[in-house]
Structure formats: C-alpha cells, structure tokens
Coordinates of C-alpha atoms and ligand atoms in Angstrom, one line a residue:
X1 CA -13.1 -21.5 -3.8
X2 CA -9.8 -22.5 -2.4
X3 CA -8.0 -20.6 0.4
X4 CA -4.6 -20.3 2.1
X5 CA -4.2 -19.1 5.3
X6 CA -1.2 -16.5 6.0
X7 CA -0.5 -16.8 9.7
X8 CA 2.0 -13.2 10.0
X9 CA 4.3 -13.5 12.5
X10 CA 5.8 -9.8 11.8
X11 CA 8.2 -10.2 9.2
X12 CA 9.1 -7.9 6.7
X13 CA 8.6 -9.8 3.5
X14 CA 5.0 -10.9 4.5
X15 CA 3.0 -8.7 2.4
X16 CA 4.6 -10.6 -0.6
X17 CA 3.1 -13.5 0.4
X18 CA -0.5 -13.3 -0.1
X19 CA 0.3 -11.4 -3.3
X20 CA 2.4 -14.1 -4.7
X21 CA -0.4 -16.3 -3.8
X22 CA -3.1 -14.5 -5.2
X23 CA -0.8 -14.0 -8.4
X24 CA -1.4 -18.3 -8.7
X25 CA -5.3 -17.7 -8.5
X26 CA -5.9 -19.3 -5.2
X27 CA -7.3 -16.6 -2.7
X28 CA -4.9 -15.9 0.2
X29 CA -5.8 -14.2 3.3
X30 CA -3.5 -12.7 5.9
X31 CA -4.3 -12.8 9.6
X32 CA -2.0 -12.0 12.6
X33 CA -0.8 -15.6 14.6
X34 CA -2.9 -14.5 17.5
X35 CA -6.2 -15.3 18.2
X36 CA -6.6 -17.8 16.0
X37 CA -7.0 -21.4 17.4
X38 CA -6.7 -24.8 15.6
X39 CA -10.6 -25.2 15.7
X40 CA -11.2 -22.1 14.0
X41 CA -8.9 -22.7 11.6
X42 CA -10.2 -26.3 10.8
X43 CA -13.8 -24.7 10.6
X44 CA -12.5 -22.4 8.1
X45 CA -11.8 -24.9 5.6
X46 CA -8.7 -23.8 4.3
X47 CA -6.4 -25.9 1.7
X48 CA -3.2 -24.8 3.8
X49 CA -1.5 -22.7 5.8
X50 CA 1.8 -20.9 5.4
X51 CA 3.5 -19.5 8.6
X52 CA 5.4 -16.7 7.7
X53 CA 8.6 -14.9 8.3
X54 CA 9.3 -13.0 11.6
X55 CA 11.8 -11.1 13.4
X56 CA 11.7 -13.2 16.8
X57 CA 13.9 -15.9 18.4
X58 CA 11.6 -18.8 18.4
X59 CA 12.9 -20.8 21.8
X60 CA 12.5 -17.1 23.6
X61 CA 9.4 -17.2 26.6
X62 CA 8.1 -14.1 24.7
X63 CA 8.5 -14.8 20.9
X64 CA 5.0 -15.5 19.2
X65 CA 3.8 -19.1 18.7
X66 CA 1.3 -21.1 17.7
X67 CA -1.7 -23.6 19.1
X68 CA 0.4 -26.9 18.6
X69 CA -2.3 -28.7 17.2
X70 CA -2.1 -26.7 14.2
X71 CA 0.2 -29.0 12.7
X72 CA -1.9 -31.8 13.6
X73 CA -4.9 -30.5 11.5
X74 CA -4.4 -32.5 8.3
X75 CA -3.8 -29.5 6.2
X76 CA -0.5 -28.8 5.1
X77 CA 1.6 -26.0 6.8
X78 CA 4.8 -24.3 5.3
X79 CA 7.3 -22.5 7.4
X80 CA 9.0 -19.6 6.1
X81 CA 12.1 -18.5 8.1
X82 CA 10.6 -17.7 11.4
X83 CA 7.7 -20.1 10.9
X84 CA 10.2 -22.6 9.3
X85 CA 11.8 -22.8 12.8
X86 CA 8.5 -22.4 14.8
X87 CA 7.2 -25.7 13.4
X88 CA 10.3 -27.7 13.7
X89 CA 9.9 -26.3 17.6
X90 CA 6.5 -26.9 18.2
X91 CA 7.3 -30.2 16.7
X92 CA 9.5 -31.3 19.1
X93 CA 12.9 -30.0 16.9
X94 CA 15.7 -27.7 18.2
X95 CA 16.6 -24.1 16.6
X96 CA 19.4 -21.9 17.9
X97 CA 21.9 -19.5 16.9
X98 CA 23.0 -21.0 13.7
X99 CA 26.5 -22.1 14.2
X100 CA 28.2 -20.9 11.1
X101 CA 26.9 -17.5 11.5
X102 CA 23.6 -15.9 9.7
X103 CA 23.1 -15.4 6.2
X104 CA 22.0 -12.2 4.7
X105 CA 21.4 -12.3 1.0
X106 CA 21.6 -14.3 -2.3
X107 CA 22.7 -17.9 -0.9
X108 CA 23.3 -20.6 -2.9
X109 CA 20.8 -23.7 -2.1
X110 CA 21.5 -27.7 -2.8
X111 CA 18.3 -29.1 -2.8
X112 CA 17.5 -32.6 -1.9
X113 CA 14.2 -33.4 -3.9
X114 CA 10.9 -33.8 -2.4
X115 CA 7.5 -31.9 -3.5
X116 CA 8.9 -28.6 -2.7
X117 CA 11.7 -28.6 -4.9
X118 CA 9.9 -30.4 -7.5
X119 CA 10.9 -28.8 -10.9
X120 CA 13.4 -27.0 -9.1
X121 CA 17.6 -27.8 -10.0
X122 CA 20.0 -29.7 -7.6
X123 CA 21.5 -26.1 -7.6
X124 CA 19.7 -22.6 -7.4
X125 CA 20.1 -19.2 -5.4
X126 CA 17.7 -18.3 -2.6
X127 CA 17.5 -15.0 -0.4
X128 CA 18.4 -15.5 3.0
X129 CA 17.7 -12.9 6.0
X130 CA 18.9 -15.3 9.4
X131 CA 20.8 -15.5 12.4
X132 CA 18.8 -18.5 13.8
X133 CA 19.0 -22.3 12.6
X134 CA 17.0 -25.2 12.8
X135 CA 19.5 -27.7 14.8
X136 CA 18.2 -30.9 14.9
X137 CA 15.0 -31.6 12.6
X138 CA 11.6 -33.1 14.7
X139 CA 10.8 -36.8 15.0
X140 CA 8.9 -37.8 11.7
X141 CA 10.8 -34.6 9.4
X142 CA 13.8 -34.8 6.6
X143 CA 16.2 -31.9 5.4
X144 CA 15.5 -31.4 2.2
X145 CA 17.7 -28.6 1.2
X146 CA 21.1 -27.1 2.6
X147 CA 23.9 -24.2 2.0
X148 CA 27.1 -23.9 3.2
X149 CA 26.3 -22.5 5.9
X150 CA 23.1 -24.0 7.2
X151 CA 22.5 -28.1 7.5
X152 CA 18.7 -27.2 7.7
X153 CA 17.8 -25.0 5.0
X154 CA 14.7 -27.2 4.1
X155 CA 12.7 -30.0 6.0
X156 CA 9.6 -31.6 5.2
X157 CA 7.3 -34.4 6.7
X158 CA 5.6 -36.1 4.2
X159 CA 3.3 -38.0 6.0
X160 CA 2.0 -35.2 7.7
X161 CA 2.0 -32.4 5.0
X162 CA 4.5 -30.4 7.6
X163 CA 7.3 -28.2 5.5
X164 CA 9.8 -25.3 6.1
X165 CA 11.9 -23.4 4.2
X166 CA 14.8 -21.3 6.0
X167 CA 14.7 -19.0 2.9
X168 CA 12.3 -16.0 1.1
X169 CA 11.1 -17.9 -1.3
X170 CA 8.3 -15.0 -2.3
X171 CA 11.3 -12.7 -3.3
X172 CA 12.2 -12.4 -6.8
X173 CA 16.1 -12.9 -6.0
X174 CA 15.4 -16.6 -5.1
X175 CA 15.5 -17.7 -8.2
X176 CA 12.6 -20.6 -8.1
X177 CA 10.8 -19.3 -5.7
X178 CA 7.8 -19.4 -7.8
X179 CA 8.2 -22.6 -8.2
X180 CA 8.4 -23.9 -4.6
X181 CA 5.1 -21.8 -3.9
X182 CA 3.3 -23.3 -6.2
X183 CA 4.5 -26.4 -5.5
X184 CA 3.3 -26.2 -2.0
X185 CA -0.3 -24.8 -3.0
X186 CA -1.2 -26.7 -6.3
X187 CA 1.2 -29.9 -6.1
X188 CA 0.6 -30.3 -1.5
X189 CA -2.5 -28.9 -0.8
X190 CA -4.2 -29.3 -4.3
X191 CA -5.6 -25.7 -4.8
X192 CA -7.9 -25.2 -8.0
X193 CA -6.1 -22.0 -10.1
X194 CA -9.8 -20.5 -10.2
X195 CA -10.1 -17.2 -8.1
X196 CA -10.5 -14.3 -9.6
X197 CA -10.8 -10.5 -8.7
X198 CA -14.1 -11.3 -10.2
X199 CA -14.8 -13.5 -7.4
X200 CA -13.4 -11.1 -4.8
X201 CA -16.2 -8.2 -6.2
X202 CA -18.8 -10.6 -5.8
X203 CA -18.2 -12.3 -2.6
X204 CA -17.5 -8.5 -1.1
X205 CA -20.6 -7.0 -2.4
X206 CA -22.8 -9.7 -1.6
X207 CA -21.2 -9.9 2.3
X208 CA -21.6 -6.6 2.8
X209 CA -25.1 -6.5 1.2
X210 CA -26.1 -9.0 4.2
X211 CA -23.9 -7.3 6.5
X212 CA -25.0 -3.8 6.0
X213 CA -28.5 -4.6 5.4
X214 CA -30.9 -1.5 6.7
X215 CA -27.9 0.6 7.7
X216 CA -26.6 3.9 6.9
X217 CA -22.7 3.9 5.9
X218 CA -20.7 7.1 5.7
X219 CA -17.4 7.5 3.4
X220 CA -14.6 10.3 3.4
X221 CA -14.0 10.7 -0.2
X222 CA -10.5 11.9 -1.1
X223 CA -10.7 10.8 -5.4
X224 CA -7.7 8.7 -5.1
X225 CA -7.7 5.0 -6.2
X226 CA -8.7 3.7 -2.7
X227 CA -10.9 5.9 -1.3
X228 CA -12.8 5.6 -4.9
X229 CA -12.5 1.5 -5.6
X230 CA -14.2 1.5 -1.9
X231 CA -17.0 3.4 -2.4
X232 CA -18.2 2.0 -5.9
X233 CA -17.6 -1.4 -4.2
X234 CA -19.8 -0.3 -1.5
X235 CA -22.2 1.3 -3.7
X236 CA -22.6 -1.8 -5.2
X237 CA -23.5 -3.5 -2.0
X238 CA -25.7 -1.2 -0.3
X239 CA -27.0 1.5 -3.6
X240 CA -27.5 4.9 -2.0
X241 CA -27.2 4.1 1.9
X242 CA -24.1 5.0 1.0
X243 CA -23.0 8.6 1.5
X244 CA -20.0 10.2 0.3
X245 CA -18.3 12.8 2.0
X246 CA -15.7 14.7 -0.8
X247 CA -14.1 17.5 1.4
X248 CA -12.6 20.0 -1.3
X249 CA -10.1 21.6 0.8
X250 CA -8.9 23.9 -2.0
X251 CA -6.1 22.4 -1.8
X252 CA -6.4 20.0 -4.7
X253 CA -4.7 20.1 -8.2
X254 CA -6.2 21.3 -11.0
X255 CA -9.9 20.4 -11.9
X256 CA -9.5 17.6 -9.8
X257 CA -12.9 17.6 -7.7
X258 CA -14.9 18.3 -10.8
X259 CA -13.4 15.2 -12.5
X260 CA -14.1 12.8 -9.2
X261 CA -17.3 14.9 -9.2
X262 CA -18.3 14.0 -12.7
X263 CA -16.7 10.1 -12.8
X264 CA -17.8 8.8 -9.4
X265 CA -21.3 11.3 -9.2
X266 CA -22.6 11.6 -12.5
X267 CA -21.6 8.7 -14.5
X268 CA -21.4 5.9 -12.1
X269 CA -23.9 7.2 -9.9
X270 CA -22.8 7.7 -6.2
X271 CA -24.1 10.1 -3.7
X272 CA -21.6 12.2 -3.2
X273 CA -21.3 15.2 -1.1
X274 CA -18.8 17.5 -2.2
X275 CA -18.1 20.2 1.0
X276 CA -16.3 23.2 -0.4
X277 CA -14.5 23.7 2.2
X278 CA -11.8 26.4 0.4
X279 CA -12.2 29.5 2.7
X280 CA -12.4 27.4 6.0
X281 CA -9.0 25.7 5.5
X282 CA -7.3 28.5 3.9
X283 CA -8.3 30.8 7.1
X284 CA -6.6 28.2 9.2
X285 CA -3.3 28.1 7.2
X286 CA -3.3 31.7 7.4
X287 CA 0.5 32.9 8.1
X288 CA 1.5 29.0 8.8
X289 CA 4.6 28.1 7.3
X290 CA 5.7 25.0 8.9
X291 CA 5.1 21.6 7.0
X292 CA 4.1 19.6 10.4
X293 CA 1.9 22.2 11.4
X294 CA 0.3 22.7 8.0
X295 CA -0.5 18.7 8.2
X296 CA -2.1 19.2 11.6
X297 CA -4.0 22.0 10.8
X298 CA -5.4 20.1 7.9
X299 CA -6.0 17.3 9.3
X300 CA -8.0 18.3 12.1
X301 CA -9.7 20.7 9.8
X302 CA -11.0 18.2 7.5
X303 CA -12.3 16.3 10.5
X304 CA -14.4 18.8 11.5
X305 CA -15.9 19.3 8.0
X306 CA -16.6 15.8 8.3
X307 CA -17.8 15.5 11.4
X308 CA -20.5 18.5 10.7
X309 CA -21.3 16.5 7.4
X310 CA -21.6 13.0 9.4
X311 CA -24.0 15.5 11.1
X312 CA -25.8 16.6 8.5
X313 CA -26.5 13.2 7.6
X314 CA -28.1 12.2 10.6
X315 CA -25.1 10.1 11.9
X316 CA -24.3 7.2 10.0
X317 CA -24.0 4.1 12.0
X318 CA -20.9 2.6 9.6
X319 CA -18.1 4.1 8.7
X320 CA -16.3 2.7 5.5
X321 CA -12.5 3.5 5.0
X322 CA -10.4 2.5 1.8
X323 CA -7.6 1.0 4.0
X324 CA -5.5 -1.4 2.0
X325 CA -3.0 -4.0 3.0
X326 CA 0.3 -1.7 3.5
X327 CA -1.8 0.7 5.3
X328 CA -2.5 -2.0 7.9
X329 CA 1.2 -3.1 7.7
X330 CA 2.5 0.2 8.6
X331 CA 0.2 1.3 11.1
X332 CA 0.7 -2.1 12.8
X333 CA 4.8 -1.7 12.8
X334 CA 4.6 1.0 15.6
X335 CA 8.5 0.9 15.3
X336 CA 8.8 2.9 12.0
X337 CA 9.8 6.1 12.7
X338 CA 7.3 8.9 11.6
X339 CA 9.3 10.7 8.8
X340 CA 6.3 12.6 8.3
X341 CA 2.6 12.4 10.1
X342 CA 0.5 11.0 6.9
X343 CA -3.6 11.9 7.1
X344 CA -6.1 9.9 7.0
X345 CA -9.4 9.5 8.3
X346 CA -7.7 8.1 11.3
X347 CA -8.1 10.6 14.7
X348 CA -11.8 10.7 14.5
X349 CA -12.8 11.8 17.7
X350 CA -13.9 9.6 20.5
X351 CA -17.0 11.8 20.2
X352 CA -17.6 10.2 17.0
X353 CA -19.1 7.1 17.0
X354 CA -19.6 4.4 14.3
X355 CA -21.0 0.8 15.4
X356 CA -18.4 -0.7 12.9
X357 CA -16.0 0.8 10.6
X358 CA -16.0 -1.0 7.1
X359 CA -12.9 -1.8 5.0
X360 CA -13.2 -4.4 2.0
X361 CA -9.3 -3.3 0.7
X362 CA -7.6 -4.4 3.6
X363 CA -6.4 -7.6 2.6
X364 CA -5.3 -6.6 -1.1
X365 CA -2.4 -4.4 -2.6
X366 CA -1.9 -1.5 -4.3
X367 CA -2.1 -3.2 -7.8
X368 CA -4.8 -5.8 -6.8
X369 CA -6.7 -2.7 -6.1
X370 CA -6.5 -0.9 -9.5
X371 CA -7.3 -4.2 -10.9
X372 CA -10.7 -4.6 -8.8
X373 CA -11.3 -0.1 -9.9
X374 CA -10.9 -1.4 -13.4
X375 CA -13.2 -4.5 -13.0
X376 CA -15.6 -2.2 -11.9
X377 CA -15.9 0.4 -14.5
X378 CA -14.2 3.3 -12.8
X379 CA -12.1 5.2 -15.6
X380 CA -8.2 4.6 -15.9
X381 CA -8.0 8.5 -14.7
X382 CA -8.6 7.8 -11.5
X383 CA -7.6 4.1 -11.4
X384 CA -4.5 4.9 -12.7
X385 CA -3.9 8.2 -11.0
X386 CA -0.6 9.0 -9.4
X387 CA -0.4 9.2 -5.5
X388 CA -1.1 12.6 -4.2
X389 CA -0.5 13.5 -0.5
X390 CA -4.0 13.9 2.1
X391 CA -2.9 17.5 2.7
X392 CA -2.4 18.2 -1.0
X393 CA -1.1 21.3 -2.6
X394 CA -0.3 22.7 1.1
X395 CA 2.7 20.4 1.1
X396 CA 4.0 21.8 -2.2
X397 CA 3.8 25.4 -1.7
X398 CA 7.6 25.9 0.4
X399 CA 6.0 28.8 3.3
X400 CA 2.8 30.2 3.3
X401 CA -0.1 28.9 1.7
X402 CA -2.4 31.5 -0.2
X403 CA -4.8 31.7 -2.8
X404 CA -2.4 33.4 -5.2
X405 CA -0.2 30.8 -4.6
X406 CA -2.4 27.5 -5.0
X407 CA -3.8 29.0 -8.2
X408 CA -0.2 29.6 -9.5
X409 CA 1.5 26.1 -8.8
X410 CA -2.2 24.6 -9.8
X411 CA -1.6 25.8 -13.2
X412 CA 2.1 25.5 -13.2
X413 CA 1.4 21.6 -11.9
X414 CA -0.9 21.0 -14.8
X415 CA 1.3 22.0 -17.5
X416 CA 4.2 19.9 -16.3
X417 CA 1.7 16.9 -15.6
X418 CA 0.5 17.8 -19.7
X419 CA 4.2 17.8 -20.8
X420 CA 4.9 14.5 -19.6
X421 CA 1.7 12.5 -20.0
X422 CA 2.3 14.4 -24.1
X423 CA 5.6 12.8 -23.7
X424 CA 4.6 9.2 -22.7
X425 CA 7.8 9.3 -20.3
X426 CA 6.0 7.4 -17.5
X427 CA 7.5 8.2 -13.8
X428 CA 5.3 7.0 -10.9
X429 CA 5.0 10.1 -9.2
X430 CA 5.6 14.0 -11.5
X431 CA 4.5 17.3 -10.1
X432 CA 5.6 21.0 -9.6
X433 CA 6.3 22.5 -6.2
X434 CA 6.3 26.1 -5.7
X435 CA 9.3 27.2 -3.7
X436 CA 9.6 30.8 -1.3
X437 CA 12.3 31.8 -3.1
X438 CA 11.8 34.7 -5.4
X439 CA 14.7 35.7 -8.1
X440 CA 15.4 38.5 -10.6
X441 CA 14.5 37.8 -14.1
X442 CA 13.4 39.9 -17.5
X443 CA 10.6 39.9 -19.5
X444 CA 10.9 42.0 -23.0
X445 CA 12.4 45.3 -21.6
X446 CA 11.5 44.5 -17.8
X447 CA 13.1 43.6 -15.1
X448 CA 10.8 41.0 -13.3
X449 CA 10.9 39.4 -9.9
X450 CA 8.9 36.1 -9.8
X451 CA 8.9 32.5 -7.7
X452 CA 10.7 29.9 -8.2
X453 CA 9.1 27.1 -9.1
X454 CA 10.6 23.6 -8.7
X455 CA 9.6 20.1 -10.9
X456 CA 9.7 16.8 -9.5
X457 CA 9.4 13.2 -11.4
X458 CA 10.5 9.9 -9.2
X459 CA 10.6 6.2 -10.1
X460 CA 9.7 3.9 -7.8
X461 CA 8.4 0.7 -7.0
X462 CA 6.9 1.4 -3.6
X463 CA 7.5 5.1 -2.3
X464 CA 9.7 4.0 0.3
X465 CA 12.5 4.7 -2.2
X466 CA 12.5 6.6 -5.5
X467 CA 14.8 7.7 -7.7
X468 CA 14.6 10.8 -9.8
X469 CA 13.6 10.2 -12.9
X470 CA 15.8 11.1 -16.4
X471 CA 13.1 12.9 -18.1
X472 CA 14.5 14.1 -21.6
X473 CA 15.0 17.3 -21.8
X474 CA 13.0 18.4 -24.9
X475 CA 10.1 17.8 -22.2
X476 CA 11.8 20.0 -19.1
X477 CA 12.8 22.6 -22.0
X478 CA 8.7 22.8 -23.2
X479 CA 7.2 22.4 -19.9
X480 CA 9.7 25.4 -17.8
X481 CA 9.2 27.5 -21.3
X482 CA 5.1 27.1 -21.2
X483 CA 5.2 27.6 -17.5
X484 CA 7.1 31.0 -17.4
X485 CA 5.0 32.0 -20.4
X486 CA 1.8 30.8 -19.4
X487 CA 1.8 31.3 -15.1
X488 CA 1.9 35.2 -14.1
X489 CA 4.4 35.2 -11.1
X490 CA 6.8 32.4 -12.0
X491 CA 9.8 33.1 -13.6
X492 CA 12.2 30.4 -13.1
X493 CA 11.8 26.8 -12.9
X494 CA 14.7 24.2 -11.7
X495 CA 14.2 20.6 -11.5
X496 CA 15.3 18.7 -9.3
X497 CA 17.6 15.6 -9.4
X498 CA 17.9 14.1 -5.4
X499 CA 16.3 10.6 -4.8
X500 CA 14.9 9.3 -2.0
X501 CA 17.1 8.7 0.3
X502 CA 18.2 11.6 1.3
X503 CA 15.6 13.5 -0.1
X504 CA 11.6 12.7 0.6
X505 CA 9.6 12.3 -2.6
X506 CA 7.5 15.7 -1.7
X507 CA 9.4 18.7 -0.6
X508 CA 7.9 19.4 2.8
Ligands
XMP601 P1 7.5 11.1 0.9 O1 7.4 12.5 0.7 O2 7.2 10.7 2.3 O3 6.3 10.5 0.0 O4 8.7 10.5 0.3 C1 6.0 9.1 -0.2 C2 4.7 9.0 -0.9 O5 3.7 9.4 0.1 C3 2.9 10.5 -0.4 N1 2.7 11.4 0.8 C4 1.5 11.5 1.4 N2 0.3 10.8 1.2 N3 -0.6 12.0 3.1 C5 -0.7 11.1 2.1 O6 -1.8 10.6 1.9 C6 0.6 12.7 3.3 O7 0.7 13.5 4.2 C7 1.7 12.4 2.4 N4 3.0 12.8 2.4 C8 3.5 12.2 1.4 C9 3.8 11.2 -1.4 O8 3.0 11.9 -2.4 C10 4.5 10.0 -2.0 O9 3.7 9.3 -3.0

C-alpha cells in the first residue's frame, strides 16, 4: 500500500491535508516535524512527503526545520506555505518578508506549467494566508507559478522531485486544488488509488492483535461514535480482553444506555460494564449551580467510578481511548483559549497506571470515523448519532441539577429530537435545554406555574461555528404543543435563534 508522509509544522489548515489525501485512496499519515530523521523516513518506505503549512518565520534561529537530507532522499517532497519556504531554505534559497505585502485570501494564480499544474489553466484562484516570500529560488529550482504580488508562488525541481506551493491548495476556495494534489501523489510520486478504509480495519486489527497479544485493555465507554468505533475495532483485535467501562452518570438522554447497552453488548457482542452510577453523581451536584463547577464535579466523578471499575477488573495494563485526529490537534494547540473545560478520559490520576494507552482513531477524522463504524457493522444510530457533551444533561439543565429535572428535559429532549427526525429537517446538532426560569401560564381553568424550557437546532460544519438552524415552524408548533401537553412541569417553550459566535452551541 502506498503512503504519504504529512510532516506538520503547526499550521492551521493541516488536518485537511491527510483528509484530502485519503479522499484520493492513498493512505496519509500525519506526524509532527520533530523527531523524525531522514533515515527513518527512508526506512519507512513512503511514496512522498508533503511539508505542511505553519505559522513560523522560516530564517528565525527558533522556527521548526527539517534534517536537510530529507530533500536528498529520492522521494518527492511538496512544500505548502511554511514548508514551501522551508525547502527552498534548506535548499540553499532565500525567504523574507514578501516585499509587496502578504496575501490573505482568494488570489489569483498564473501558472507556468510543470507537473503540478498539469490539467490546471494558465489562470485560476488560489487561497493565500502569507506575510513571508520565497526571494530568490535554490540552485537546481524554477518558479512555476506567480500573483501579483508574489514572484514565487510556485517552484519545483524536476530533477530532484523537490516542489512548493506558496498557496492552500487542500482548501476548497483554490479552485484546482484537487488537481495539483493529485498531481503531486499520482502523476510525481506514482501512488496506486487502492487504500481503503477496508484496509485501515484490517491493518489496525491485525497490529493490535500482535501488539496486544496476552494483555488486558480497559475502555471508558461514553456510546458516542468514537468511543464506540474504538472499542468494536479493538474487540476485533483482542475478543474479550477487552473490557468496557459504560459509566451511566444519569445524566444521559433518553434510553440512551439501554440502546449502547443492547447495540454494542448484546448484538455485537462486547463486554461491557455498564456502572449505574445515578445516585453517586447526582449527590455530588447537589445544590451546584455553576456550569464550570458542574463539569469538574463530573469529571472527577466519573474518574473515580472508573478508577474503582479499573479496580474491579484487576488493573488492566492498556488503556484504549477513542481519540481522533482534531482531538490531538486541539489538545496540541495549547494557545486556544479554553471557552469551556471539555471531559474526557484525560486527568487520570498519576495513581493510575497503564503500560501504554491505545488509540487507533488518532490519525483519522470525524467522517473517516463513521465510515470505518459503518464498515464494521455498528448501527447508523450510533454511527450517525449527533454530538453530545461528556457531562451530558448537567449542561442543559440552567441551575441545579435534580432528578425531577433530568427526567423532565429527558422527555421534553426526546419529543423535540422525534419531531425533527419525523420531519427529516436534518441540523447537525437539535436538543432541548431546560432553563431556571419559571413563568405563569393556564391549563383549562388553572393558573399554572411551570419551567421554561428552551429548543436548540445548529448547522454546522465543524462546531467551531454554527448557525441556528430555520426549522419550519409546523415542526416547533408540534414539538412545543406535545411538550407542554406531554411533560408535567413545563409550560412554555422558546426557541432559540443566536449562532455561534456569540452564543456557544450548548447553553452552559
Ligand atoms: P459549544 O457549546 O462549545 O459546543 O459551542 C461545541 C460542541 O461541543 C460539544 N460540547 C462538549 N462535548 N464535553 C464534550 O464531550 C463537553 O464538555 C462539551 N461541551 C460542549 C457540544 O455538544 C457541541 O457539539
């Protein structure tokens, strides 16, 4: 099987990379510029290499680099922005503060041939994201492309398989970006079209198989798509030496543990351990009613309950966590700033010990993901199942949490959820949130005096930025009319119409 190698130098289009890759059917794998040295990446046997964007100054003492005979290896390297000016650098080129200013956006390019732009028009648009140039090209190298601004916007050496792009072209807005990829992966390196997710199953399970061999692994099992696609991945690998820790916090929607329970347990078979864990983390969140401390609490509870399981289970030597690929990119930023503290299994205690923690996601995307849950038989429920926070219905009840409560925005949640599913309207992310604020209302010939109960539906592409979605109104006029009639306790329901930004996509 053919492989790239993604050498990530920090910037913030690299994720797209790999996936744009992948999307070709040649396996792409991601790994951060340091560490690895020419020899190990000759050993590795991959068909090429494509330094990637980055937020550095290339000529600055502290600005990542790379082993200079990299580019002497034989297999072909393309530069993207930052790694476009690293190799004309390391090659013996100059790069600087481009002189007619950076460009920021859709540019237009003038290509100059060559097997990058191969199929590609004298004349297309390309996104741009600069201040830096490359100033005059290394011995051996050609421009191949320019914009008005920028003399440099494309080299390549022939001869030695070396080429850069100052541009994105793994964003849709450059307009043959496509294109140019595969131009560098099947037309440069000459990359066979032939992985699969297929091949990704079988080349996990059978590495782990080896790799796990005689040892016990240990999973916290949360029933969304990750958590989920890991363990029946696993379970493949290692059968039953896998245990499954399900902490049912009471805090989860609807029959949602019975249906993880009955998919991932009963019909494909794992060993799960569901801890019902209701009363423990319900005594915690007594009289809370801040959101950070309501995450804490949670969090720190449901690593106890898993800690007495680990326990229980005399210790598991592996640990196996359904990190995927933006996971790793955000906990790897550090600059971010924490708009909220998400939970994961991360925090284990130093008391805890694992001789290695597992995870076989980490180099694939959300979508990637769902496509490897489907390939392996786990129903579209839970492959297809919308996001839902770590600290669950906790972060949807505005105040207090109580039993009262959960019950009443659990069935309030599922109506909506009904409604809308009934309704085919498709948002990414739909759910009710029960608010503190109570308000006068009448039932028959009495006055009542009920919650508030809020609904929520947001498009996105990536949760960093939604936009309330337009649901017709025939479904909010059903779903606020079941709820009222249905739910004792709520008897109003608004819906609300912010996006993110300002708002967050859950209320607390
Ligand atoms: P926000 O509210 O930050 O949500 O706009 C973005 C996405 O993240 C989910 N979310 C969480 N997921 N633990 C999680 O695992 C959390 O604490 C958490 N808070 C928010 C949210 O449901 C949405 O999909």
């Amino acid at each position: 099987m053919d492989r790239i190698l993604v050498l990530d130098f920090g910037g913030q289009y690299n994720q797209l990379i790999a996936r744009r890759v992948r999307a070709e059917h040649v396996y792409a794998e991601i790994r951060p510029y340091s560490g690895l040295t020419a020899e190990t990446i000759r050993k590795s046997g991959y068909r090429g290499i494509i330094f990637t964007g980055g937020p550095n100054s290339v000529y600055e003492p502290s600005s990542p680099h790379v082993d200079p005979s990299v580019l002497g290896l034989g297999i072909p390297v393309l530069g993207i922005c930052y790694g476009h000016q690293l190799i004309a650098y390391t090659a013996g080129g100059t790069v600087g503060p481009a002189e007619g200013g950076s460009e920021y956006g859709r540019t237009v390019l003038y290509s100059e041939g060559g097997a990058l732009f191969d199929g590609v028009p004298g004349e297309s648009i390309v996104w741009m994201s600069h201040t830096d140039t490359v100033t005059e090209l290394p011995a051996g190298f050609r421009s191949a492309a320019r914009t008005d601004k920028c003399v440099c916007a494309a080299m390549e050496d022939e001869e030695r398989k070396l080429y850069g792009v100052q541009f994105h072209p793994e964003v849709t807005h450059t307009e043959y970006g496509r294109q140019i990829l595969r131009n560098f992966i099947f037309g440069v390196c000459g990359c066979s079209p032939d992985w699969k997710m297929d091949d990704f199953i079988s080349a996990s399970v059978e590495r782990y198989r080896k790799e796990l061999s005689g040892k016990k692994v240990l999973l916290a099992l949360s029933g969304g798509v990750d958590s989920s696609v890991t363990a029946v991945l696993l379970h493949k690998a290692v059968g039953n030496a896998l245990s499954c820790v399900f902490v049912d916090h009471g805090l989860l929607r609807k029959n949602e543990g019975d249906m993880v329970e009955r998919h991932l347990g009963e019909k494909l078979g794992l060993n799960i351990t569901r801890v019902r864990a209701e009363d423990r983390f319900l005594a915690r969140l007594k009289g809370v009613t801040q959101p950070e401390q309501k995450r804490k609490i949670i969090g720190e509870e449901f690593i106890r309950v898993f800690e007495d399981e680990a326990d229980r289970l005399g210790s598991p030597e592996i640990l196996a966590q359904g990190t995927i690929y933006p996971d790793v990119i955000e906990s790897g930023r550090g600059d971010s700033a924490v708009i909220k503290s998400h939970h994961t299994v991360g925090g284990l205690p130093d008391t805890m010990t694992f001789e290695k923690v597992v995870e076989p996601l980490r180099e694939l995307f959300k979508d990637e993901v769902r496509e490897v849950g489907e390939k392996l038989g786990i129903p579209r429920e839970l492959v297809w199942r919308q996001p839902f926070p770590g600290p669950g219905l906790a972060v949807r009840i505005i105040g207090e949490v109580t039993k009262e409560k959960l019950d009443m925005l659990r069935e309030a949640d599922a109506v909506f959820r009904e409604e809308t599913d009934a309704a085919g309207a498709g948002p990414d992310q739909y759910f009710a949130v029960l608010t503190d604020t109570r308000s006068v209302g009448v039932m028959g010939d009495d006055r009542t005096y009920g919650y508030t109960l809020a609904l929520r539906a947001v498009s996105t592409d990536d949760f960093m930025t939604a936009e309330w979605t337009r649901l017709p109104y025939g479904v909010l006029e059903k779903a606020s009319s079941r709820i009222t009639n249905e739910v004792k306790g709520i008897t109003r329901v608004v819906y609300d119409i912010t996006s993110k930004p300002p708002a967050t996509v859950e209320w607390e």
